[in-house]
């Protein structure tokens, strides 16, 4: 606040985390003077300090305006797909697609904001990032200072069909996924931001979220509803690409579908003794209607590690702080098979997609 003693907003990295630049969007509910404090990360987080090699920084502040080419500012009324607000898109300079920052307020329990977007040429994926805009408002934890801790996201086609939907887990709003990603095709899509069920109205309920269209993961070769990779004996090969900065690391990415009747998808890749395999997969936590999404890694036909996606954590087999399981070290050379399946499907969300990344580090 003006005195520099009351914390109003607090952040380290931006969302999405494309750089380590600190970013805060804050809505001043009254006319006032704000005080901004800049610290090193260790002071902010309360961890052991280290000596900085470069303490220089640049500070930039601006008032969010509807005239900014990278901002889509909620104009109201835009409460239905029959009368949406057309969103802006700033084209990427080095790739297909474009992006915007959605900024607005959800002032009442029934208020929703509907934004219409036309898919840019060659873009196949739509992502909406969900930053921690609200509580907890304490030092070392990111928050934009909104009195609405999170918002819900729904993506619809022009006929009203829901193709993707993301909301906080009931009673655990802080465990919400930090992004929704949905495969898209040419045409119009409607992105709807709303107040999650059970979240009371506050005195400063605002949001700021990055939306982007880009080229998504490669799609499985199995035709939608077909069954060519349903069995471990007939897997589809994953295209593994060597990392440009580390010749010992390979990556493979997947977009697949599990409509009703599709019992499983199987994908194969070669492994050597000592290889370390990391997996990152998501379905409902990416907005898909798939439920009880299961990830199983088999080597030589034997399951070595498996996990069912929960509502509160991503499937992430890695050595990182947010890992759900440790990565798997391969004992002997052979063929690994990643098997993906779903226990059920939503009756309202028609999205039956999942996204996966496979990462193999060799000795």
mmCIF file of C-alpha atoms in Angstrom:
data_model
loop_
_atom_site.group_PDB
_atom_site.id
_atom_site.type_symbol
_atom_site.label_atom_id
_atom_site.label_comp_id
_atom_site.label_asym_id
_atom_site.label_seq_id
_atom_site.Cartn_x
_atom_site.Cartn_y
_atom_site.Cartn_z
ATOM 1 C CA UNK A 1 0.000 0.000 0.000
ATOM 2 C CA UNK A 2 1.006 3.662 0.106
ATOM 3 C CA UNK A 3 2.955 3.199 3.342
ATOM 4 C CA UNK A 4 4.866 0.176 2.057
ATOM 5 C CA UNK A 5 3.731 -1.974 4.992
ATOM 6 C CA UNK A 6 0.609 -3.850 3.762
ATOM 7 C CA UNK A 7 1.139 -6.531 1.103
ATOM 8 C CA UNK A 8 -1.310 -6.214 -1.820
ATOM 9 C CA UNK A 9 0.267 -8.436 -4.491
ATOM 10 C CA UNK A 10 3.365 -10.609 -4.643
ATOM 11 C CA UNK A 11 5.093 -12.556 -7.427
ATOM 12 C CA UNK A 12 8.364 -13.953 -8.729
ATOM 13 C CA UNK A 13 8.108 -15.491 -12.220
ATOM 14 C CA UNK A 14 5.371 -14.673 -14.711
ATOM 15 C CA UNK A 15 2.673 -17.028 -16.014
ATOM 16 C CA UNK A 16 3.363 -18.842 -18.248
ATOM 17 C CA UNK A 17 6.941 -19.204 -17.059
ATOM 18 C CA UNK A 18 8.667 -18.416 -20.349
ATOM 19 C CA UNK A 19 11.283 -16.272 -18.570
ATOM 20 C CA UNK A 20 12.348 -15.559 -15.009
ATOM 21 C CA UNK A 21 11.005 -11.999 -15.245
ATOM 22 C CA UNK A 22 8.731 -11.125 -12.347
ATOM 23 C CA UNK A 23 5.266 -9.981 -13.447
ATOM 24 C CA UNK A 24 2.320 -8.647 -11.439
ATOM 25 C CA UNK A 25 -1.120 -7.567 -12.637
ATOM 26 C CA UNK A 26 -2.907 -5.643 -9.880
ATOM 27 C CA UNK A 27 -6.292 -3.907 -9.976
ATOM 28 C CA UNK A 28 -6.518 -0.902 -7.661
ATOM 29 C CA UNK A 29 -10.103 -0.923 -6.291
ATOM 30 C CA UNK A 30 -9.802 2.717 -5.176
ATOM 31 C CA UNK A 31 -7.765 5.740 -6.215
ATOM 32 C CA UNK A 32 -4.484 5.487 -4.354
ATOM 33 C CA UNK A 33 -0.697 5.609 -4.542
ATOM 34 C CA UNK A 34 1.033 2.235 -4.679
ATOM 35 C CA UNK A 35 4.462 1.323 -3.343
ATOM 36 C CA UNK A 36 6.477 -1.318 -5.237
ATOM 37 C CA UNK A 37 9.287 -3.259 -3.573
ATOM 38 C CA UNK A 38 11.885 -5.242 -5.565
ATOM 39 C CA UNK A 39 13.997 -7.888 -3.796
ATOM 40 C CA UNK A 40 16.233 -10.796 -4.715
ATOM 41 C CA UNK A 41 14.563 -14.223 -4.929
ATOM 42 C CA UNK A 42 16.081 -15.565 -1.704
ATOM 43 C CA UNK A 43 14.779 -12.647 0.348
ATOM 44 C CA UNK A 44 11.345 -13.013 -1.292
ATOM 45 C CA UNK A 45 11.191 -16.763 -0.657
ATOM 46 C CA UNK A 46 12.929 -16.731 2.715
ATOM 47 C CA UNK A 47 15.671 -19.152 1.657
ATOM 48 C CA UNK A 48 19.459 -19.116 2.118
ATOM 49 C CA UNK A 49 20.915 -16.163 0.223
ATOM 50 C CA UNK A 50 23.565 -16.486 -2.456
ATOM 51 C CA UNK A 51 25.818 -13.864 -3.991
ATOM 52 C CA UNK A 52 24.353 -12.401 -7.181
ATOM 53 C CA UNK A 53 26.567 -12.214 -10.255
ATOM 54 C CA UNK A 54 24.453 -9.387 -11.709
ATOM 55 C CA UNK A 55 22.196 -7.271 -9.517
ATOM 56 C CA UNK A 56 20.961 -4.979 -12.305
ATOM 57 C CA UNK A 57 17.266 -4.928 -13.142
ATOM 58 C CA UNK A 58 14.793 -2.890 -15.168
ATOM 59 C CA UNK A 59 11.433 -1.891 -13.703
ATOM 60 C CA UNK A 60 8.425 -1.145 -15.912
ATOM 61 C CA UNK A 61 4.899 -0.126 -14.923
ATOM 62 C CA UNK A 62 1.857 0.727 -17.030
ATOM 63 C CA UNK A 63 -1.888 1.150 -16.768
ATOM 64 C CA UNK A 64 -3.710 -1.672 -18.542
ATOM 65 C CA UNK A 65 -5.754 -0.176 -21.359
ATOM 66 C CA UNK A 66 -8.056 -1.498 -24.075
ATOM 67 C CA UNK A 67 -5.756 0.175 -26.612
ATOM 68 C CA UNK A 68 -2.821 -2.138 -25.840
ATOM 69 C CA UNK A 69 -2.326 -4.585 -28.710
ATOM 70 C CA UNK A 70 -1.381 -7.447 -26.382
ATOM 71 C CA UNK A 71 -4.356 -7.026 -24.017
ATOM 72 C CA UNK A 72 -8.001 -8.029 -24.354
ATOM 73 C CA UNK A 73 -9.736 -5.948 -21.675
ATOM 74 C CA UNK A 74 -13.182 -7.081 -20.495
ATOM 75 C CA UNK A 75 -15.657 -4.551 -21.896
ATOM 76 C CA UNK A 76 -19.048 -5.945 -20.767
ATOM 77 C CA UNK A 77 -21.618 -6.974 -21.627
ATOM 78 C CA UNK A 78 -20.175 -10.240 -22.872
ATOM 79 C CA UNK A 79 -22.085 -12.841 -20.888
ATOM 80 C CA UNK A 80 -23.209 -15.217 -23.671
ATOM 81 C CA UNK A 81 -21.785 -16.828 -26.816
ATOM 82 C CA UNK A 82 -24.607 -15.065 -28.669
ATOM 83 C CA UNK A 83 -23.078 -11.705 -27.701
ATOM 84 C CA UNK A 84 -19.370 -12.334 -27.035
ATOM 85 C CA UNK A 85 -16.476 -9.909 -26.969
ATOM 86 C CA UNK A 86 -14.042 -10.499 -29.839
ATOM 87 C CA UNK A 87 -10.588 -11.115 -28.427
ATOM 88 C CA UNK A 88 -7.397 -9.606 -29.789
ATOM 89 C CA UNK A 89 -4.440 -11.709 -30.899
ATOM 90 C CA UNK A 90 -0.864 -10.503 -31.273
ATOM 91 C CA UNK A 91 0.853 -12.747 -33.828
ATOM 92 C CA UNK A 92 4.007 -14.581 -32.800
ATOM 93 C CA UNK A 93 7.027 -13.356 -34.759
ATOM 94 C CA UNK A 94 8.816 -16.712 -35.108
ATOM 95 C CA UNK A 95 6.015 -19.279 -35.092
ATOM 96 C CA UNK A 96 2.371 -19.807 -36.004
ATOM 97 C CA UNK A 97 -0.395 -18.541 -33.748
ATOM 98 C CA UNK A 98 -0.646 -15.580 -31.437
ATOM 99 C CA UNK A 99 -1.390 -14.482 -27.890
ATOM 100 C CA UNK A 100 -3.233 -11.998 -25.706
ATOM 101 C CA UNK A 101 -3.654 -11.257 -22.012
ATOM 102 C CA UNK A 102 -7.258 -11.437 -20.829
ATOM 103 C CA UNK A 103 -7.903 -8.848 -18.114
ATOM 104 C CA UNK A 104 -11.227 -8.177 -16.433
ATOM 105 C CA UNK A 105 -13.522 -8.533 -13.463
ATOM 106 C CA UNK A 106 -16.153 -11.043 -12.388
ATOM 107 C CA UNK A 107 -18.198 -8.825 -10.147
ATOM 108 C CA UNK A 108 -21.172 -11.002 -9.205
ATOM 109 C CA UNK A 109 -21.884 -14.665 -8.592
ATOM 110 C CA UNK A 110 -23.624 -14.944 -11.977
ATOM 111 C CA UNK A 111 -21.201 -12.879 -14.065
ATOM 112 C CA UNK A 112 -19.286 -14.644 -16.850
ATOM 113 C CA UNK A 113 -16.996 -13.174 -19.496
ATOM 114 C CA UNK A 114 -17.196 -14.669 -23.000
ATOM 115 C CA UNK A 115 -14.439 -14.021 -25.548
ATOM 116 C CA UNK A 116 -14.590 -15.130 -29.180
ATOM 117 C CA UNK A 117 -11.432 -16.131 -31.045
ATOM 118 C CA UNK A 118 -10.850 -17.285 -34.607
ATOM 119 C CA UNK A 119 -8.091 -19.907 -34.828
ATOM 120 C CA UNK A 120 -5.020 -18.455 -36.627
ATOM 121 C CA UNK A 121 -3.781 -20.237 -39.756
ATOM 122 C CA UNK A 122 -1.890 -23.484 -38.980
ATOM 123 C CA UNK A 123 -2.489 -23.247 -35.213
ATOM 124 C CA UNK A 124 -3.698 -26.518 -33.687
ATOM 125 C CA UNK A 125 -3.727 -25.793 -29.952
ATOM 126 C CA UNK A 126 -5.337 -23.281 -27.585
ATOM 127 C CA UNK A 127 -3.911 -22.660 -24.100
ATOM 128 C CA UNK A 128 -5.301 -20.524 -21.283
ATOM 129 C CA UNK A 129 -2.981 -20.031 -18.327
ATOM 130 C CA UNK A 130 -4.500 -19.806 -14.843
ATOM 131 C CA UNK A 131 -2.103 -17.899 -12.558
ATOM 132 C CA UNK A 132 -2.527 -17.710 -8.777
ATOM 133 C CA UNK A 133 -4.401 -14.412 -8.940
ATOM 134 C CA UNK A 134 -5.665 -14.544 -5.358
ATOM 135 C CA UNK A 135 -4.887 -16.092 -1.973
ATOM 136 C CA UNK A 136 -2.652 -16.992 -0.262
ATOM 137 C CA UNK A 137 -1.341 -13.448 0.114
ATOM 138 C CA UNK A 138 1.881 -14.066 2.034
ATOM 139 C CA UNK A 139 5.536 -13.360 1.371
ATOM 140 C CA UNK A 140 7.161 -15.941 -0.890
ATOM 141 C CA UNK A 141 3.902 -17.137 -2.469
ATOM 142 C CA UNK A 142 2.683 -15.700 -5.813
ATOM 143 C CA UNK A 143 -0.576 -13.754 -5.867
ATOM 144 C CA UNK A 144 -1.913 -10.869 -7.953
ATOM 145 C CA UNK A 145 -3.996 -9.745 -4.976
ATOM 146 C CA UNK A 146 -7.435 -10.571 -6.380
ATOM 147 C CA UNK A 147 -10.115 -11.527 -3.864
ATOM 148 C CA UNK A 148 -11.024 -14.378 -6.246
ATOM 149 C CA UNK A 149 -8.307 -16.991 -5.751
ATOM 150 C CA UNK A 150 -8.861 -18.747 -9.110
ATOM 151 C CA UNK A 151 -11.300 -18.632 -12.015
ATOM 152 C CA UNK A 152 -12.912 -21.403 -14.038
ATOM 153 C CA UNK A 153 -12.393 -21.754 -17.815
ATOM 154 C CA UNK A 154 -14.775 -23.283 -20.360
ATOM 155 C CA UNK A 155 -14.088 -23.571 -24.107
ATOM 156 C CA UNK A 156 -17.057 -24.027 -26.458
ATOM 157 C CA UNK A 157 -17.656 -24.304 -30.164
ATOM 158 C CA UNK A 158 -20.180 -22.050 -31.918
ATOM 159 C CA UNK A 159 -22.973 -24.589 -31.407
ATOM 160 C CA UNK A 160 -22.450 -24.459 -27.635
ATOM 161 C CA UNK A 161 -20.644 -27.799 -27.370
ATOM 162 C CA UNK A 162 -18.116 -27.865 -24.517
ATOM 163 C CA UNK A 163 -14.752 -29.132 -25.761
ATOM 164 C CA UNK A 164 -12.650 -28.289 -22.700
ATOM 165 C CA UNK A 165 -13.294 -27.215 -19.136
ATOM 166 C CA UNK A 166 -11.171 -26.500 -16.079
ATOM 167 C CA UNK A 167 -12.212 -25.620 -12.525
ATOM 168 C CA UNK A 168 -10.603 -25.908 -9.080
ATOM 169 C CA UNK A 169 -10.962 -29.214 -7.225
ATOM 170 C CA UNK A 170 -13.769 -28.920 -4.653
ATOM 171 C CA UNK A 171 -12.339 -27.701 -1.355
ATOM 172 C CA UNK A 172 -8.776 -27.482 -2.690
ATOM 173 C CA UNK A 173 -8.759 -24.385 -4.855
ATOM 174 C CA UNK A 174 -4.968 -24.003 -4.468
ATOM 175 C CA UNK A 175 -4.488 -27.380 -6.192
ATOM 176 C CA UNK A 176 -6.012 -26.201 -9.472
ATOM 177 C CA UNK A 177 -4.029 -26.890 -12.632
ATOM 178 C CA UNK A 178 -2.173 -23.812 -13.853
ATOM 179 C CA UNK A 179 -3.328 -24.152 -17.479
ATOM 180 C CA UNK A 180 -5.932 -25.505 -19.867
ATOM 181 C CA UNK A 181 -4.832 -26.776 -23.273
ATOM 182 C CA UNK A 182 -7.228 -28.016 -25.954
ATOM 183 C CA UNK A 183 -6.652 -29.128 -29.580
ATOM 184 C CA UNK A 184 -8.473 -26.890 -32.056
ATOM 185 C CA UNK A 185 -9.216 -26.772 -35.769
ATOM 186 C CA UNK A 186 -10.065 -23.925 -38.131
ATOM 187 C CA UNK A 187 -13.023 -21.835 -37.031
ATOM 188 C CA UNK A 188 -14.322 -19.937 -34.021
ATOM 189 C CA UNK A 189 -14.022 -20.859 -30.350
ATOM 190 C CA UNK A 190 -15.519 -19.215 -27.291
ATOM 191 C CA UNK A 191 -13.460 -18.898 -24.108
ATOM 192 C CA UNK A 192 -15.595 -18.367 -21.023
ATOM 193 C CA UNK A 193 -14.160 -17.207 -17.694
ATOM 194 C CA UNK A 194 -16.389 -17.589 -14.635
ATOM 195 C CA UNK A 195 -16.409 -17.781 -10.874
ATOM 196 C CA UNK A 196 -15.868 -21.338 -9.616
ATOM 197 C CA UNK A 197 -18.778 -22.887 -7.779
ATOM 198 C CA UNK A 198 -18.782 -22.148 -4.060
ATOM 199 C CA UNK A 199 -16.410 -19.161 -4.328
ATOM 200 C CA UNK A 200 -18.024 -16.122 -2.721
ATOM 201 C CA UNK A 201 -17.838 -12.650 -4.250
ATOM 202 C CA UNK A 202 -15.150 -10.356 -2.906
ATOM 203 C CA UNK A 203 -14.318 -6.674 -2.939
ATOM 204 C CA UNK A 204 -11.709 -6.893 -5.706
ATOM 205 C CA UNK A 205 -12.497 -9.901 -7.927
ATOM 206 C CA UNK A 206 -10.340 -9.509 -11.014
ATOM 207 C CA UNK A 207 -8.308 -11.775 -13.318
ATOM 208 C CA UNK A 208 -5.332 -11.540 -15.666
ATOM 209 C CA UNK A 209 -4.503 -14.578 -17.790
ATOM 210 C CA UNK A 210 -2.461 -15.259 -20.911
ATOM 211 C CA UNK A 211 -4.258 -16.971 -23.819
ATOM 212 C CA UNK A 212 -2.350 -18.323 -26.793
ATOM 213 C CA UNK A 213 -2.817 -20.273 -30.017
ATOM 214 C CA UNK A 214 0.133 -22.344 -31.245
ATOM 215 C CA UNK A 215 1.144 -25.550 -32.985
ATOM 216 C CA UNK A 216 0.403 -28.357 -30.536
ATOM 217 C CA UNK A 217 1.754 -31.849 -29.952
ATOM 218 C CA UNK A 218 1.862 -34.281 -32.901
ATOM 219 C CA UNK A 219 -1.415 -36.198 -33.164
ATOM 220 C CA UNK A 220 -1.522 -39.977 -32.889
ATOM 221 C CA UNK A 221 -1.800 -41.654 -36.286
ATOM 222 C CA UNK A 222 -4.742 -43.805 -35.197
ATOM 223 C CA UNK A 223 -7.954 -42.413 -36.729
ATOM 224 C CA UNK A 224 -10.452 -41.064 -34.200
ATOM 225 C CA UNK A 225 -12.486 -44.003 -32.917
ATOM 226 C CA UNK A 226 -10.285 -46.596 -34.604
ATOM 227 C CA UNK A 227 -8.401 -49.276 -32.689
ATOM 228 C CA UNK A 228 -5.035 -49.740 -34.405
ATOM 229 C CA UNK A 229 -2.936 -49.047 -31.285
ATOM 230 C CA UNK A 230 -5.254 -50.486 -28.640
ATOM 231 C CA UNK A 231 -2.997 -53.455 -27.888
ATOM 232 C CA UNK A 232 0.517 -53.662 -26.474
ATOM 233 C CA UNK A 233 1.359 -55.931 -29.401
ATOM 234 C CA UNK A 234 0.491 -53.196 -31.948
ATOM 235 C CA UNK A 235 1.822 -49.923 -30.521
ATOM 236 C CA UNK A 236 2.426 -46.751 -32.467
ATOM 237 C CA UNK A 237 6.060 -45.608 -32.513
ATOM 238 C CA UNK A 238 6.843 -42.331 -30.771
ATOM 239 C CA UNK A 239 9.051 -39.939 -32.744
ATOM 240 C CA UNK A 240 11.943 -39.100 -30.413
ATOM 241 C CA UNK A 241 13.996 -35.970 -31.160
ATOM 242 C CA UNK A 242 17.443 -35.201 -29.735
ATOM 243 C CA UNK A 243 17.572 -32.082 -27.571
ATOM 244 C CA UNK A 244 19.454 -29.236 -29.281
ATOM 245 C CA UNK A 245 21.372 -28.399 -26.095
ATOM 246 C CA UNK A 246 21.981 -31.929 -24.760
ATOM 247 C CA UNK A 247 22.834 -34.797 -27.098
ATOM 248 C CA UNK A 248 22.084 -37.342 -24.345
ATOM 249 C CA UNK A 249 18.460 -36.194 -23.994
ATOM 250 C CA UNK A 250 15.581 -37.099 -26.335
ATOM 251 C CA UNK A 251 11.986 -35.861 -26.345
ATOM 252 C CA UNK A 252 8.755 -37.256 -27.750
ATOM 253 C CA UNK A 253 5.358 -35.518 -27.651
ATOM 254 C CA UNK A 254 1.842 -36.889 -28.121
ATOM 255 C CA UNK A 255 -1.720 -35.711 -28.601
ATOM 256 C CA UNK A 256 -4.184 -38.579 -28.511
ATOM 257 C CA UNK A 257 -7.859 -39.323 -28.071
ATOM 258 C CA UNK A 258 -9.763 -41.935 -26.080
ATOM 259 C CA UNK A 259 -13.402 -41.722 -27.197
ATOM 260 C CA UNK A 260 -15.966 -44.187 -25.889
ATOM 261 C CA UNK A 261 -15.025 -47.711 -26.986
ATOM 262 C CA UNK A 262 -11.304 -46.939 -27.275
ATOM 263 C CA UNK A 263 -9.895 -49.110 -24.506
ATOM 264 C CA UNK A 264 -6.302 -47.840 -24.603
ATOM 265 C CA UNK A 265 -3.592 -46.220 -26.713
ATOM 266 C CA UNK A 266 -0.124 -47.777 -26.831
ATOM 267 C CA UNK A 267 3.067 -45.995 -27.936
ATOM 268 C CA UNK A 268 6.550 -47.515 -28.210
ATOM 269 C CA UNK A 269 10.103 -46.181 -28.051
ATOM 270 C CA UNK A 270 13.516 -47.820 -27.749
ATOM 271 C CA UNK A 271 15.437 -47.744 -24.459
ATOM 272 C CA UNK A 272 18.934 -48.816 -23.395
ATOM 273 C CA UNK A 273 20.230 -50.086 -20.080
ATOM 274 C CA UNK A 274 20.695 -47.160 -17.713
ATOM 275 C CA UNK A 275 18.356 -44.807 -19.585
ATOM 276 C CA UNK A 276 16.266 -42.567 -17.346
ATOM 277 C CA UNK A 277 12.687 -42.080 -18.542
ATOM 278 C CA UNK A 278 10.622 -39.085 -17.444
ATOM 279 C CA UNK A 279 6.927 -38.795 -18.283
ATOM 280 C CA UNK A 280 4.519 -35.850 -18.142
ATOM 281 C CA UNK A 281 0.882 -36.494 -19.096
ATOM 282 C CA UNK A 282 -2.428 -34.768 -18.557
ATOM 283 C CA UNK A 283 -6.103 -35.163 -19.443
ATOM 284 C CA UNK A 284 -8.674 -33.670 -17.057
ATOM 285 C CA UNK A 285 -6.038 -31.346 -15.619
ATOM 286 C CA UNK A 286 -5.607 -30.010 -19.167
ATOM 287 C CA UNK A 287 -9.372 -29.500 -19.491
ATOM 288 C CA UNK A 288 -10.257 -32.813 -21.144
ATOM 289 C CA UNK A 289 -13.436 -34.702 -20.298
ATOM 290 C CA UNK A 290 -11.456 -37.905 -19.732
ATOM 291 C CA UNK A 291 -11.652 -39.093 -16.130
ATOM 292 C CA UNK A 292 -9.441 -41.492 -14.158
ATOM 293 C CA UNK A 293 -6.829 -41.139 -16.894
ATOM 294 C CA UNK A 294 -4.153 -43.821 -16.400
ATOM 295 C CA UNK A 295 -0.507 -43.758 -17.475
ATOM 296 C CA UNK A 296 1.396 -47.059 -17.518
ATOM 297 C CA UNK A 297 4.978 -47.641 -18.675
ATOM 298 C CA UNK A 298 5.836 -51.208 -19.691
ATOM 299 C CA UNK A 299 9.200 -52.680 -20.664
ATOM 300 C CA UNK A 300 9.325 -56.140 -22.182
ATOM 301 C CA UNK A 301 5.567 -56.388 -21.676
ATOM 302 C CA UNK A 302 5.873 -55.868 -17.904
ATOM 303 C CA UNK A 303 4.469 -52.804 -16.132
ATOM 304 C CA UNK A 304 7.298 -50.897 -14.441
ATOM 305 C CA UNK A 305 5.389 -47.853 -13.190
ATOM 306 C CA UNK A 306 1.832 -46.558 -13.428
ATOM 307 C CA UNK A 307 -0.309 -43.714 -12.122
ATOM 308 C CA UNK A 308 -3.904 -42.523 -12.346
ATOM 309 C CA UNK A 309 -4.289 -38.777 -12.788
ATOM 310 C CA UNK A 310 -5.802 -37.114 -9.719
ATOM 311 C CA UNK A 311 -7.825 -33.904 -9.535
ATOM 312 C CA UNK A 312 -5.143 -32.200 -7.450
ATOM 313 C CA UNK A 313 -1.789 -33.101 -9.066
ATOM 314 C CA UNK A 314 -0.271 -33.584 -12.498
ATOM 315 C CA UNK A 315 1.178 -36.896 -13.671
ATOM 316 C CA UNK A 316 4.844 -35.925 -13.625
ATOM 317 C CA UNK A 317 7.567 -38.563 -13.330
ATOM 318 C CA UNK A 318 10.644 -36.450 -12.821
ATOM 319 C CA UNK A 319 13.200 -35.290 -10.300
ATOM 320 C CA UNK A 320 11.580 -31.867 -9.946
ATOM 321 C CA UNK A 321 9.891 -30.441 -6.855
ATOM 322 C CA UNK A 322 6.422 -30.921 -8.370
ATOM 323 C CA UNK A 323 7.013 -34.565 -9.354
ATOM 324 C CA UNK A 324 4.260 -37.078 -8.634
ATOM 325 C CA UNK A 325 6.679 -40.004 -9.013
ATOM 326 C CA UNK A 326 10.398 -40.412 -9.603
ATOM 327 C CA UNK A 327 11.662 -41.011 -13.153
ATOM 328 C CA UNK A 328 12.212 -44.643 -14.128
ATOM 329 C CA UNK A 329 15.711 -46.066 -14.689
ATOM 330 C CA UNK A 330 15.762 -48.814 -17.312
ATOM 331 C CA UNK A 331 17.455 -52.062 -16.227
ATOM 332 C CA UNK A 332 18.003 -53.625 -19.642
ATOM 333 C CA UNK A 333 17.723 -52.588 -23.302
ATOM 334 C CA UNK A 334 14.473 -53.195 -25.126
ATOM 335 C CA UNK A 335 11.246 -51.577 -26.214
ATOM 336 C CA UNK A 336 9.267 -49.445 -23.784
ATOM 337 C CA UNK A 337 5.523 -49.029 -24.266
ATOM 338 C CA UNK A 338 3.553 -46.116 -22.875
ATOM 339 C CA UNK A 339 -0.039 -47.261 -22.374
ATOM 340 C CA UNK A 340 -2.766 -44.666 -21.852
ATOM 341 C CA UNK A 341 -6.374 -45.347 -20.855
ATOM 342 C CA UNK A 342 -9.374 -43.706 -19.181
ATOM 343 C CA UNK A 343 -11.791 -45.009 -16.574
ATOM 344 C CA UNK A 344 -14.720 -42.867 -17.717
ATOM 345 C CA UNK A 345 -15.739 -39.738 -19.623
ATOM 346 C CA UNK A 346 -17.623 -36.581 -18.679
ATOM 347 C CA UNK A 347 -21.276 -36.374 -19.710
ATOM 348 C CA UNK A 348 -21.009 -32.621 -20.412
ATOM 349 C CA UNK A 349 -17.406 -32.069 -21.566
ATOM 350 C CA UNK A 350 -16.956 -33.716 -24.984
ATOM 351 C CA UNK A 351 -13.154 -33.415 -24.982
ATOM 352 C CA UNK A 352 -11.616 -36.895 -25.073
ATOM 353 C CA UNK A 353 -8.024 -35.797 -25.618
ATOM 354 C CA UNK A 354 -4.828 -36.156 -23.610
ATOM 355 C CA UNK A 355 -1.333 -34.683 -23.900
ATOM 356 C CA UNK A 356 1.939 -36.431 -23.077
ATOM 357 C CA UNK A 357 5.652 -35.782 -23.136
ATOM 358 C CA UNK A 358 8.273 -38.563 -23.025
ATOM 359 C CA UNK A 359 11.853 -37.659 -22.104
ATOM 360 C CA UNK A 360 14.752 -40.145 -22.195
ATOM 361 C CA UNK A 361 18.190 -39.340 -20.800
ATOM 362 C CA UNK A 362 21.022 -41.715 -21.729
ATOM 363 C CA UNK A 363 24.272 -42.323 -19.885
#
